[in-house]
Coordinates of C-alpha atoms in Angstrom, one line a residue:
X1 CA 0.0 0.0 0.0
X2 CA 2.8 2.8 0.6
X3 CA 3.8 2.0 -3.2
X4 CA 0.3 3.1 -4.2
X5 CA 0.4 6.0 -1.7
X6 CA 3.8 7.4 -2.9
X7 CA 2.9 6.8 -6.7
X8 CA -0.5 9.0 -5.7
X9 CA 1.2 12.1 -4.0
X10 CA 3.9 12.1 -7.1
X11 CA 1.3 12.7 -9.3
X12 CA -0.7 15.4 -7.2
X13 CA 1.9 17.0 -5.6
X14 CA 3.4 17.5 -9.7
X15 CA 1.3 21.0 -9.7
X16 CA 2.5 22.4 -6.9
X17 CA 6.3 23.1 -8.1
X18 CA 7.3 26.8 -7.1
X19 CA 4.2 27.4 -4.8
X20 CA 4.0 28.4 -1.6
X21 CA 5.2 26.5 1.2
X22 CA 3.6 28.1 4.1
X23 CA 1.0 26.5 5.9
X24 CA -2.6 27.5 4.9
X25 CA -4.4 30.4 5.8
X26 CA -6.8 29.8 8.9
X27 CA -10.1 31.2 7.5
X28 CA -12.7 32.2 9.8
X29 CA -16.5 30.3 9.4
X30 CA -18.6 32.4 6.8
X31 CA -21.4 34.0 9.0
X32 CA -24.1 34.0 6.5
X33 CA -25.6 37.0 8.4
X34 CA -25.3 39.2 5.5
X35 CA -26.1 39.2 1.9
X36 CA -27.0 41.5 -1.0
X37 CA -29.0 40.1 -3.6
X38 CA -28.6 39.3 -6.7
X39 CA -31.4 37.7 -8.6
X40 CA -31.2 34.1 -7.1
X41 CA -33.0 32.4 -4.7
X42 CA -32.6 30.0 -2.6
X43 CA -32.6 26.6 -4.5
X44 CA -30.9 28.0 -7.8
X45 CA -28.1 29.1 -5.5
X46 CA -27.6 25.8 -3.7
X47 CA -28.4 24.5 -7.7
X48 CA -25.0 26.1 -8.6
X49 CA -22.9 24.9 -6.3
X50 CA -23.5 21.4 -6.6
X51 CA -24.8 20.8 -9.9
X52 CA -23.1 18.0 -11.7
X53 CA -21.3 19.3 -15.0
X54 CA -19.6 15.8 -15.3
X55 CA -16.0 16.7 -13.8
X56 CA -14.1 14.1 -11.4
X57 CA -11.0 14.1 -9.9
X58 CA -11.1 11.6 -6.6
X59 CA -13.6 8.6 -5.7
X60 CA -16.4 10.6 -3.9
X61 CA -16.6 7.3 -1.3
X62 CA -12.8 8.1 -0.6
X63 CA -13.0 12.0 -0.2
X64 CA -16.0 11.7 2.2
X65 CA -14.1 8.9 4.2
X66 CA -10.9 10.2 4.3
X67 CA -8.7 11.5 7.6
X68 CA -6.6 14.4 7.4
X69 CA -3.1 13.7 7.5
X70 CA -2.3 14.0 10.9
X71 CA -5.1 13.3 13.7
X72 CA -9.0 12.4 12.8
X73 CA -10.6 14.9 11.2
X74 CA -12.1 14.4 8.1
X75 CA -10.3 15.8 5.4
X76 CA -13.6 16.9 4.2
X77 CA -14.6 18.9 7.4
X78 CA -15.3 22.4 6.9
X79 CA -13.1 23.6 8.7
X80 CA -10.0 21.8 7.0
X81 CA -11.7 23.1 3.3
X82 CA -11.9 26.4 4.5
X83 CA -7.9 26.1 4.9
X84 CA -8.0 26.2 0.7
X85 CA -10.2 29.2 0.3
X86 CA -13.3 27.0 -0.2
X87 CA -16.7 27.9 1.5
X88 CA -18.9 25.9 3.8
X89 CA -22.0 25.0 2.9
X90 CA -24.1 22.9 6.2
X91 CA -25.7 19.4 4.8
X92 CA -29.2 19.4 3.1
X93 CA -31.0 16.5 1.7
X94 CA -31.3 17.3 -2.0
X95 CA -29.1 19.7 -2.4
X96 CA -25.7 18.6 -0.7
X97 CA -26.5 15.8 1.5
X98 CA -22.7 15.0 2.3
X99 CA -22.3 18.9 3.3
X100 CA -19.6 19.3 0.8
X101 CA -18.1 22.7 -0.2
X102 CA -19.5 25.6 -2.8
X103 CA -18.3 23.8 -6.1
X104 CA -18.3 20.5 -5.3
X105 CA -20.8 17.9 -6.8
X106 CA -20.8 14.3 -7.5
X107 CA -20.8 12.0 -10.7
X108 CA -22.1 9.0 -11.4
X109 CA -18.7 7.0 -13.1
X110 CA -18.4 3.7 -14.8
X111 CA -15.6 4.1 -17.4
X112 CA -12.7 1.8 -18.7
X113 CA -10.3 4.9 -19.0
X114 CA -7.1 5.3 -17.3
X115 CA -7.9 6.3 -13.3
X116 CA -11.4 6.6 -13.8
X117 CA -11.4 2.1 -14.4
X118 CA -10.2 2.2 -10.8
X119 CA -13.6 3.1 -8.9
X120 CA -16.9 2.2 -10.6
X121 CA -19.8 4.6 -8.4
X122 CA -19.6 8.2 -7.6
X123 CA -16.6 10.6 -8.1
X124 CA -16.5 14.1 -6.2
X125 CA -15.6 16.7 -8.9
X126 CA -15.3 20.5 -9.5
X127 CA -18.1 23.2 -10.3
X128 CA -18.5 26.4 -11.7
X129 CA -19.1 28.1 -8.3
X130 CA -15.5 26.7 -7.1
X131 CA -13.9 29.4 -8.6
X132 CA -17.0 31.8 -9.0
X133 CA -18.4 32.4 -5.7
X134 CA -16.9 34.8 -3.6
X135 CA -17.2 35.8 0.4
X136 CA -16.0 39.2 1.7
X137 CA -15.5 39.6 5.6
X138 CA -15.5 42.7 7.4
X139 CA -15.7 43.1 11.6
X140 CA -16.8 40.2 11.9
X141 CA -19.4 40.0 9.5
X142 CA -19.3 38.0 6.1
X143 CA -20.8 38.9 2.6
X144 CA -21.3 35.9 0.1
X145 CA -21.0 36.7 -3.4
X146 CA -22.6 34.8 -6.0
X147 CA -21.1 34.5 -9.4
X148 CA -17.8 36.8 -8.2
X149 CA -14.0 35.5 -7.9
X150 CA -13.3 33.1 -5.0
X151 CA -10.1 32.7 -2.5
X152 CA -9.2 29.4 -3.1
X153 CA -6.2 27.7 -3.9
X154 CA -6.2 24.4 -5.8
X155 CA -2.9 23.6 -5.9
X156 CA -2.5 23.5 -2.6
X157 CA -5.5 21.8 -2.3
X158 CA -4.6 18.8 -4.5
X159 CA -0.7 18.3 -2.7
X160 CA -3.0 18.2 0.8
X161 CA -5.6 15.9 -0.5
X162 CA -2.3 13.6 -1.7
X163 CA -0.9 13.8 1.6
X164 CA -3.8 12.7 3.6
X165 CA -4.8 9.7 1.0
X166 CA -1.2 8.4 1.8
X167 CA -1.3 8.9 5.2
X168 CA -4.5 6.8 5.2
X169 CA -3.5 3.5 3.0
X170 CA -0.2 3.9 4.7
X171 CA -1.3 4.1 9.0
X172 CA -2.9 0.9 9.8
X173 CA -5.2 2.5 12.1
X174 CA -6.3 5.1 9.6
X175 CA -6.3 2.7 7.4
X176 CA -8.9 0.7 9.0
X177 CA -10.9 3.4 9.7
X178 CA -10.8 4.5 6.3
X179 CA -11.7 1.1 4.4
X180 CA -14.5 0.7 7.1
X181 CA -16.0 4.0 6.1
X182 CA -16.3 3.1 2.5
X183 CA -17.7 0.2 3.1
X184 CA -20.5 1.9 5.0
X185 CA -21.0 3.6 2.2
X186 CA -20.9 0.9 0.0
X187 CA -22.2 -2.5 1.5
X188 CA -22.2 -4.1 -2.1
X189 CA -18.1 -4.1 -2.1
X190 CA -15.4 -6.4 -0.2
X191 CA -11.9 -5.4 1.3
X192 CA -10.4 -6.7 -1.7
X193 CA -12.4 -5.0 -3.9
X194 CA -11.5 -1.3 -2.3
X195 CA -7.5 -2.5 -2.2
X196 CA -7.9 -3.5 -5.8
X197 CA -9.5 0.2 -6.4
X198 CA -6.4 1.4 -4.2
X199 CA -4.1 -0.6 -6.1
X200 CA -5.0 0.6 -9.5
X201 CA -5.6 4.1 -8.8
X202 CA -1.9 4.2 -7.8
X203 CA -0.9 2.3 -11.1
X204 CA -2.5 5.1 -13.1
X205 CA -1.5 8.0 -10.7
X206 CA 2.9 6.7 -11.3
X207 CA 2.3 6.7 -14.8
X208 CA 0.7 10.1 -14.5
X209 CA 3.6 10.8 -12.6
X210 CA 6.0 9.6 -15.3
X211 CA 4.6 11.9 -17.8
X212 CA 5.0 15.2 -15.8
X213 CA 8.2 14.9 -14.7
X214 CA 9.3 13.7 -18.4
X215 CA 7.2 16.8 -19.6
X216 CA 8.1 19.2 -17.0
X217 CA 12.3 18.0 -17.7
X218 CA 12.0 18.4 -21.2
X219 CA 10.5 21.9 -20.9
X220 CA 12.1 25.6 -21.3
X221 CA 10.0 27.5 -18.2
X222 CA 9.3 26.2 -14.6
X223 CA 5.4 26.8 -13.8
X224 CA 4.5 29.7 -12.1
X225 CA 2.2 29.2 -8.8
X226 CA -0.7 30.1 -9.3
X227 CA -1.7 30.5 -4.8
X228 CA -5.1 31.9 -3.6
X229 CA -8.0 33.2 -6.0
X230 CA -6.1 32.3 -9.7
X231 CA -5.7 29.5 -11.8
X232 CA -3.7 29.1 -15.3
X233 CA -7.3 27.1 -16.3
X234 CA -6.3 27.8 -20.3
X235 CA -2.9 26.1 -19.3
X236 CA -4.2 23.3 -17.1
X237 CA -6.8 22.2 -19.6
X238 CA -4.4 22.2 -22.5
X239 CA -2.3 19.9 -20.7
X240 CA -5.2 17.6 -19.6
X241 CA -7.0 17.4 -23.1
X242 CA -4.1 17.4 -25.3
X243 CA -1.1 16.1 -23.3
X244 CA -2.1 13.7 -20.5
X245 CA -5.0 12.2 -21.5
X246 CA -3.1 11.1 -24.8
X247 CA 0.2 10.6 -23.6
X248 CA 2.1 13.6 -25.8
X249 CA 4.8 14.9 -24.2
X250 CA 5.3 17.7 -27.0
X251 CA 1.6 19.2 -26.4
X252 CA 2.7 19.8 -23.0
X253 CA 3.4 23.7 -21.9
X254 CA 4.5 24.7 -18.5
X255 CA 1.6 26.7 -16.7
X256 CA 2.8 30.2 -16.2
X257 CA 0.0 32.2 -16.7
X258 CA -2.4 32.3 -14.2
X259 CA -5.4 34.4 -13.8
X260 CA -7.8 35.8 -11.4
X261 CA -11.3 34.2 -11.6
X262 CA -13.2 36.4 -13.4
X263 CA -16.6 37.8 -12.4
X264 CA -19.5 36.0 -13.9
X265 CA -22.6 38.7 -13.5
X266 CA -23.3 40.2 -17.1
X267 CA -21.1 37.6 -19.3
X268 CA -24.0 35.7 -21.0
X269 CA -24.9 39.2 -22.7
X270 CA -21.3 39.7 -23.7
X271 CA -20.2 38.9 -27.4
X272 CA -17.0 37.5 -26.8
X273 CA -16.0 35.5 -23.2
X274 CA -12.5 35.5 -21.4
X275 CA -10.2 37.9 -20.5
X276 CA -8.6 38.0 -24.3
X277 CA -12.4 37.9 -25.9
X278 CA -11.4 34.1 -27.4
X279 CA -14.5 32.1 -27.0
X280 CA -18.0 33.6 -28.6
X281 CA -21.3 30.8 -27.8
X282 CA -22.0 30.1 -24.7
X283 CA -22.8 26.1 -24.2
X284 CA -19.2 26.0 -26.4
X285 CA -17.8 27.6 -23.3
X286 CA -19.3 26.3 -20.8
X287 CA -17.8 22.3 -22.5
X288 CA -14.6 24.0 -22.4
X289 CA -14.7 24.6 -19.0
X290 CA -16.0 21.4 -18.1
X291 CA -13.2 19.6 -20.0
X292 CA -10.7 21.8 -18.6
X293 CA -11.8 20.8 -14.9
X294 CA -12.1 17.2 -15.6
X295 CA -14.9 15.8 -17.4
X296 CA -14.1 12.6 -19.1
X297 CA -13.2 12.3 -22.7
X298 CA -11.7 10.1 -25.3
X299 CA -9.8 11.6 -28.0
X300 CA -9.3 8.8 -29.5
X301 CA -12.7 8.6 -31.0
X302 CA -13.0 12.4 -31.7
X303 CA -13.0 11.3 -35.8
X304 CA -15.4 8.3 -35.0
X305 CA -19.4 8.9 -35.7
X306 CA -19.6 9.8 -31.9
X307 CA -17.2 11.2 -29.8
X308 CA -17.2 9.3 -26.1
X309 CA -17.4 12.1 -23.2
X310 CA -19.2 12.7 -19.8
X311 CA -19.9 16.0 -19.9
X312 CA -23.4 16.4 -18.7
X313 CA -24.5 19.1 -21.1
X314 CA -28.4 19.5 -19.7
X315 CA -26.7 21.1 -16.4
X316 CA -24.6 22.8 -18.7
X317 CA -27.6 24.7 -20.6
X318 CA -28.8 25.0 -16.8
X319 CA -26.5 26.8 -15.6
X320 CA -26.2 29.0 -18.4
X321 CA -30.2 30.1 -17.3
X322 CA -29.0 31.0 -14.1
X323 CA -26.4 33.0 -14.7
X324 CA -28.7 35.0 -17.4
X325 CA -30.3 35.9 -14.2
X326 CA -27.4 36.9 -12.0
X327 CA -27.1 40.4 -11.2
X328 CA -24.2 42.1 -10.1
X329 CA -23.7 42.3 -6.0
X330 CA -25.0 45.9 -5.0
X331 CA -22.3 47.9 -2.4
X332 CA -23.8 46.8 0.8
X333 CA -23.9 49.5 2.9
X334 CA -25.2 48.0 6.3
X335 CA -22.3 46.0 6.3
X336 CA -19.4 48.3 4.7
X337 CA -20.5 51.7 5.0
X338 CA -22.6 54.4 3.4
X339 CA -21.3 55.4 0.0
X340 CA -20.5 59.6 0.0
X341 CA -23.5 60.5 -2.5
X342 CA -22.2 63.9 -3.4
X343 CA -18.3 62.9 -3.7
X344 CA -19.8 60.0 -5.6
X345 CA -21.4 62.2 -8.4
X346 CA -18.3 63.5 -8.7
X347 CA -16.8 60.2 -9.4
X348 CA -19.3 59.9 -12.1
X349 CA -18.0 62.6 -13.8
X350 CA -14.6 61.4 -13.3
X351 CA -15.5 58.0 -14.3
X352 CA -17.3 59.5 -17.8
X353 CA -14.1 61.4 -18.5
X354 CA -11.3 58.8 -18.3
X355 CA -12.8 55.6 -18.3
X356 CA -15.8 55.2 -20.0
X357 CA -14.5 54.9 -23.5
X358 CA -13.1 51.6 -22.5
X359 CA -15.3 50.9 -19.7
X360 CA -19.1 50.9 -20.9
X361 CA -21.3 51.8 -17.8
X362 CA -24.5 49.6 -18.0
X363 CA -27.7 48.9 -16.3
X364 CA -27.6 45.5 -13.7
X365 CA -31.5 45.3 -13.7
X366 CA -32.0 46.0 -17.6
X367 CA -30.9 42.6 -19.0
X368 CA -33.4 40.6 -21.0
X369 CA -32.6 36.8 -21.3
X370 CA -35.6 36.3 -24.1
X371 CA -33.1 35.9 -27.8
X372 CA -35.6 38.4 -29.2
X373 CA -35.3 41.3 -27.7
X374 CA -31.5 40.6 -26.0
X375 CA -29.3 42.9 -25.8
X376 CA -26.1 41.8 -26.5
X377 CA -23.0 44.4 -25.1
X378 CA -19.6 45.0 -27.8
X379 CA -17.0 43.9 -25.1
X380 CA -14.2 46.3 -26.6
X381 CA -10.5 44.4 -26.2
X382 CA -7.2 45.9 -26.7
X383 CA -3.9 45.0 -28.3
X384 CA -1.5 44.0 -25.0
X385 CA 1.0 46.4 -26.1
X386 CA -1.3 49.1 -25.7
X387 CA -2.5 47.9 -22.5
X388 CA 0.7 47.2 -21.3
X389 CA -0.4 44.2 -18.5
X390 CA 1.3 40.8 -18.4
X391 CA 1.1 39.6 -22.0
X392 CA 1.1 35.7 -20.8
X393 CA -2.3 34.8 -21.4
X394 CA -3.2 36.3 -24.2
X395 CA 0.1 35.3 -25.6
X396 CA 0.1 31.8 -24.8
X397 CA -3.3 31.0 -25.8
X398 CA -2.6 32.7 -29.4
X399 CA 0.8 30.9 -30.1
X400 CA 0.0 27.5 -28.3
X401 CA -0.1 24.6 -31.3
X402 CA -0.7 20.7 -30.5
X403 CA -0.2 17.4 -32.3
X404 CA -3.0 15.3 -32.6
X405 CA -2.1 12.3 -34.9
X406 CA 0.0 13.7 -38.0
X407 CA -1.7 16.8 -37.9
X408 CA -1.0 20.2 -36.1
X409 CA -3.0 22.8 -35.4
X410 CA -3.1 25.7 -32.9
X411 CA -4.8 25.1 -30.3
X412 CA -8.2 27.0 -30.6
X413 CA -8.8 25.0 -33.7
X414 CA -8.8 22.2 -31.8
X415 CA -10.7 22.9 -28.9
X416 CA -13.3 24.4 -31.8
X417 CA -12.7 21.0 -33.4
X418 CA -14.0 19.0 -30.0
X419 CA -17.1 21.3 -28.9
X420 CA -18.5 21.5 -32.3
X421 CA -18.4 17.5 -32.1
X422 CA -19.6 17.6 -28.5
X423 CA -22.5 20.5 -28.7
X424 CA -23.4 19.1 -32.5
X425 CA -24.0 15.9 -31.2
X426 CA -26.1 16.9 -27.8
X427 CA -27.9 19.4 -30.6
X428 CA -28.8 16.6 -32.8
X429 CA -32.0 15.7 -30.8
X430 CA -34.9 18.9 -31.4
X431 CA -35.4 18.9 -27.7
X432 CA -32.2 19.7 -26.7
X433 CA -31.2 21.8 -29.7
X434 CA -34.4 23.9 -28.4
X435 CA -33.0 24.4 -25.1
X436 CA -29.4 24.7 -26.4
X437 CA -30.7 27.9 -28.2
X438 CA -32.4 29.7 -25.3
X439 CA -28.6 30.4 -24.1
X440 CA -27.1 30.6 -27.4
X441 CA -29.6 32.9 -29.3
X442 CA -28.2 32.0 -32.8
X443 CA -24.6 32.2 -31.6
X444 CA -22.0 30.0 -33.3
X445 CA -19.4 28.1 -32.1
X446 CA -16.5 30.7 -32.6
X447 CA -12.8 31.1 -31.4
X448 CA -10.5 34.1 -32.3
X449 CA -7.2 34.0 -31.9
X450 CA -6.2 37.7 -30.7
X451 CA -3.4 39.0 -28.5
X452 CA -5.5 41.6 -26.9
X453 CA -7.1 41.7 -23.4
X454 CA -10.4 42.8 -22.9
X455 CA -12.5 46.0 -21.2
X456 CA -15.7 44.7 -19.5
X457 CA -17.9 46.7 -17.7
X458 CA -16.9 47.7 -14.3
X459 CA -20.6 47.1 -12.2
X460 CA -19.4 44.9 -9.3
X461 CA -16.0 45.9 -9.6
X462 CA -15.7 46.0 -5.5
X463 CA -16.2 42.7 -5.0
X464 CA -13.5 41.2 -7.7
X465 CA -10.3 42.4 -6.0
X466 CA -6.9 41.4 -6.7
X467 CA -7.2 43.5 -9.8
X468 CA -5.5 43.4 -13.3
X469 CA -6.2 39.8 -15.0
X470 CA -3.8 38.2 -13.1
X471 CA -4.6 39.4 -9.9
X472 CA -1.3 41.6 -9.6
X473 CA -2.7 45.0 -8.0
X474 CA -4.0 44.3 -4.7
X475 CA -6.7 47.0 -4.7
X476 CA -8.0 49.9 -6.6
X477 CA -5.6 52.8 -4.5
X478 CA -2.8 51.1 -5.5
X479 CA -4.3 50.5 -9.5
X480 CA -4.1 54.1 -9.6
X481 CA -1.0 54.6 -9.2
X482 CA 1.7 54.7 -12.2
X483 CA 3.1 51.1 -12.2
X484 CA 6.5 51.6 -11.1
X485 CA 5.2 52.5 -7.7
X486 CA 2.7 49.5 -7.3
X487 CA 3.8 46.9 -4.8
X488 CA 5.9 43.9 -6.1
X489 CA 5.2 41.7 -3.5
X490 CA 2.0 41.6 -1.2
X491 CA -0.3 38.5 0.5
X492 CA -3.3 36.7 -1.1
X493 CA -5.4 34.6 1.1
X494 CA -6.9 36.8 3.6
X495 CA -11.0 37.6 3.3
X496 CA -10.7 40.5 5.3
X497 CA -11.9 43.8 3.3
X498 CA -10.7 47.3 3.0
X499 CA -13.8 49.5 1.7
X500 CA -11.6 52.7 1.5
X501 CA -9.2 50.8 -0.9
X502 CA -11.8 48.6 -2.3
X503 CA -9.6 45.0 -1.6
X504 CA -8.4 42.5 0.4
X505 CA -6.2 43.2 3.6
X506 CA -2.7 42.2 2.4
X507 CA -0.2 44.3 3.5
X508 CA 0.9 41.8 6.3
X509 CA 2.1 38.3 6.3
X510 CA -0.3 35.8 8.4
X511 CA -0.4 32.0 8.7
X512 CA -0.7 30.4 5.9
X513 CA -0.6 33.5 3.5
X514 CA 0.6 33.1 -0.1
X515 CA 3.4 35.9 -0.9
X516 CA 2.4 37.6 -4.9
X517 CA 5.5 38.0 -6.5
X518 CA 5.3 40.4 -9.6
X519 CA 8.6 40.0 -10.5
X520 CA 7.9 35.9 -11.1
X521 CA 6.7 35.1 -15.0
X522 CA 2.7 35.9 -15.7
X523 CA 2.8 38.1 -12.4
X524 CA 3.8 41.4 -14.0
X525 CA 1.9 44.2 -12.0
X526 CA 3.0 46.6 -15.4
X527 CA -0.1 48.3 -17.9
X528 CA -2.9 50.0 -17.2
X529 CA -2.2 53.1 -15.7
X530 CA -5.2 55.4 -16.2
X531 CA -6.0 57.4 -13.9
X532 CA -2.8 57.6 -12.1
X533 CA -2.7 61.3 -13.4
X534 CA -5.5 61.6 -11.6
X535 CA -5.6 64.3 -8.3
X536 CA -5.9 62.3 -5.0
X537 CA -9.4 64.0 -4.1
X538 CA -10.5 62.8 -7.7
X539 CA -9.1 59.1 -7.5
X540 CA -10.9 59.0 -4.1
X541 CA -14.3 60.3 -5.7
X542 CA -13.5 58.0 -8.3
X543 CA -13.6 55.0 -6.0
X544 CA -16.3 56.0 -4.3
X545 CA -18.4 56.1 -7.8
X546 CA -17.3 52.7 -8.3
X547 CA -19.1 51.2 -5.5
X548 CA -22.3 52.3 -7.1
X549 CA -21.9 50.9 -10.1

């Protein structure tokens, strides 16, 4: 068994190169006791963060029965998750009756397919609202926000979760503890049929493990860490469609350009999606992302009359519906002050003098989800070298090319190549080209390739801090100032909120804290300095405009 437990961590613990090797940040409980809303209720929030999108990454029988590494405690237990970034949510019947995190759901998985033959039942995989649901904090009170950029950090995450699986095939006691809880859970199995699940799980995970370190050896550039609240998602699913999955070592590209998790309020009116505009219909998207985060899928048969995959695309089209009804969070002033009215109208004018040509100001209550009478908003984008911000992502995506077979093609085409096959064939049957329409409203399936970073509108903007794509500028005082006097190094991690300096306390170092380096590849803190010519009284009436919006 401590074969199969060192083959695991080697292939989780992979992702974590370069990170952060502090201890994790000890996040208070979310309070609930305050909350702004923002079009949902009840059951379509707890919809969203557990709705099954077809994504697995860990036998859910295992994750639920699973010890930390060192005492008791399920690994699962909220206060342990919380560690990561990810929020609490208490058990409920329907919705979430293992009383797992925000943006974790189960799937239903019975594949012969690399890790996935090891463990025929449920798997516990990753959501939407993982990465997209935010919580501010402030004296003692905590603001959840639905659809906005979340704390956590995955890598971490995954080297923890490897750590505690081998410290629980490894321990005899945990060990026993651990094979007696899945058994609970699954009276139909033996022993020897969870050590045979053990056993093969760590086969597939060493020759995972193989892979990444022959990929990682033969590559130019280190991966940069990505720590609390960003992911290099375009990166990561690259790697796990095209490289991984098939075994190509030369599809492989070292991760080093993370991002902040975007804000999701107002994007199913947008034309284009993603920071660089890349991605135009919606249920193509929302595959993507399901892909990228681990749905099932064999390649092999993407030229075969149907292409094998377990993306659920239903909850896909679902989800879509619910964000069309998402509205941006409202500045909550009960919780984080009154907003200065007349210092605020003269952020407006500000605002309508220096940033509104990029930065369209539009109405969070006027959207209209019917195709008819939609109004669809021109997301303007702008070459990187006018923008001047880290040119990583936009870069990477635009010159990335993979193999498949004998023929090469950049990397868009292909991802086009695989959701036209996946959303032509769901589309195939009336009833769910019907409902696949309702989201895309005669949208096609279209990728451009452009090296240009895009202007959304700024409604909401309070709640999205770090700012700059990649999360470089730790809050808007600081975004207004010319870049060479930005901070190169600050903390990520901490929920605590600033509303003078719309952001997250990070000026000093706690437990568990990850340290943003902006001198590290894909971390440049460089670009976007408007406003820093801006008078102090006016870049302070300027911020206060922006918590209206």
């Amino acid at each position: 068994m401590k074969q199969v437990a060192v083959s695991f961590i080697l292939a989780t613990a992979i992702v974590a190169i370069g990170s952060c090797q502090n201890s994790e940040p000890d996040h208070p409980p979310p309070s609930g006791d305050a909350r702004t809303y923002q079009g949902w209720d009840y059951g379509t929030a707890q919809s969203w963060y557990h709705v099954d999108q077809g994504t697995a990454f860990f036998p859910h029988d295992w994750f639920v029965a699973l010890e930390q590494a060192r005492g008791q405690e399920r690994f699962a237990a909220p206060g342990n998750m919380q560690r990561f970034g990810f929020l609490s949510n208490p058990p409920h019947q329907t919705y979430n009756p293992d009383g797992l995190p925000i943006g974790f759901s189960r799937t239903d998985l019975r594949l012969d397919q690399g890790a996935l033959q090891c463990w025929q039942g449920n798997w516990v995989g990753l959501t939407c609202a993982a990465c997209h649901t935010g919580q501010v904090n402030y004296h003692g009170s905590s603001l959840l926000i639905e659809g906005g950029p979340a704390q956590n950090d995955i890598e971490t995450f995954r080297v923890n979760l490897a750590e505690a699986f081998a410290a629980n095939v490894t321990n005899p006691e945990k060990a026993q503890r651990f094979v007696g809880r899945v058994l609970a859970r699954r009276p139909d199995l033996s022993p020897a049929d969870v050590q045979a699940g053990l056993q093969c799980f760590g086969r597939a995970s060493a020759a995972r493990t193989r892979f990444e370190q022959e990929a990682l050896a033969a590559a130019d550039e280190r991966p940069t860490a990505a720590g609390f609240g960003r992911l290099d998602a375009l990166g990561r699913g690259g790697n796990f469609l095209f490289a991984e999955s098939l075994g190509v070592l030369g599809n492989y590209k070292p991760t080093t350009a993370p991002v902040s998790f975007p804000a999701l309020w107002d994007t199913p009116y947008f034309d284009w999606v993603l920071y660089n505009n890349s991605v135009r219909q919606p249920l193509a998207r929302n595959v993507v992302e399901a892909l990228g985060v681990g749905a099932p899928i064999d390649l092999s048969t993407l030229n075969a009359p149907e292409l094998q995959h377990h993306v659920r695309l239903d909850n896909l089209v679902d989800i879509q519906l619910w964000l069309q009804d998402l509205k941006s969070p409202k500045w909550p002033e009960p919780v984080l002050g009154e907003i200065d009215r007349d210092l605020a109208d003269r952020g407006a004018e500000v605002y309508g003098a220096n940033c509104a040509g990029c930065h369209q100001v539009i109405d969070r209550d006027a959207h209209d989800a019917s195709c008819a009478s939609r109004t669809e908003f021109i997301i303007r984008s702008y070459p990187i070298d006018a923008v001047g911000t880290d040119p990583r992502q936009a870069v990477n995506f635009a010159t990335r090319e993979i193999t498949l077979g004998q023929q090469k093609q950049p990397l868009g085409a292909w991802v086009k190549q695989v959701t036209d096959k996946v959303v032509g064939q769901y589309t195939a049957a009336p009833k769910n080209a019907a409902r696949a329409e309702l989201i895309n409203c005669d949208m096609s399936n279209d990728f451009q390739v452009i090296e240009e970073y895009r202007a959304r509108p700024l409604n909401g903007i309070w709640a999205t801090a770090p700012y700059l794509h990649n999360g470089s500028v730790p809050d808007l005082v600081e975004l207004l100032k010319p870049a060479a006097q930005r901070p190169t190094a600050f903390y990520v991690g901490n929920w605590e909120f600033n509303p003078e300096r719309l952001g997250f306390e990070w000026r000093s170092p706690f437990l568990g804290a990850f340290e943003f380096d902006t001198g590290i590849t894909g971390n440049s803190n460089a670009g976007h300095e408007h406003g820093t010519q801006l008078s102090e009284g006016d870049q302070r009436a300027l911020i206060e405009y922006l918590k209206t919006l």
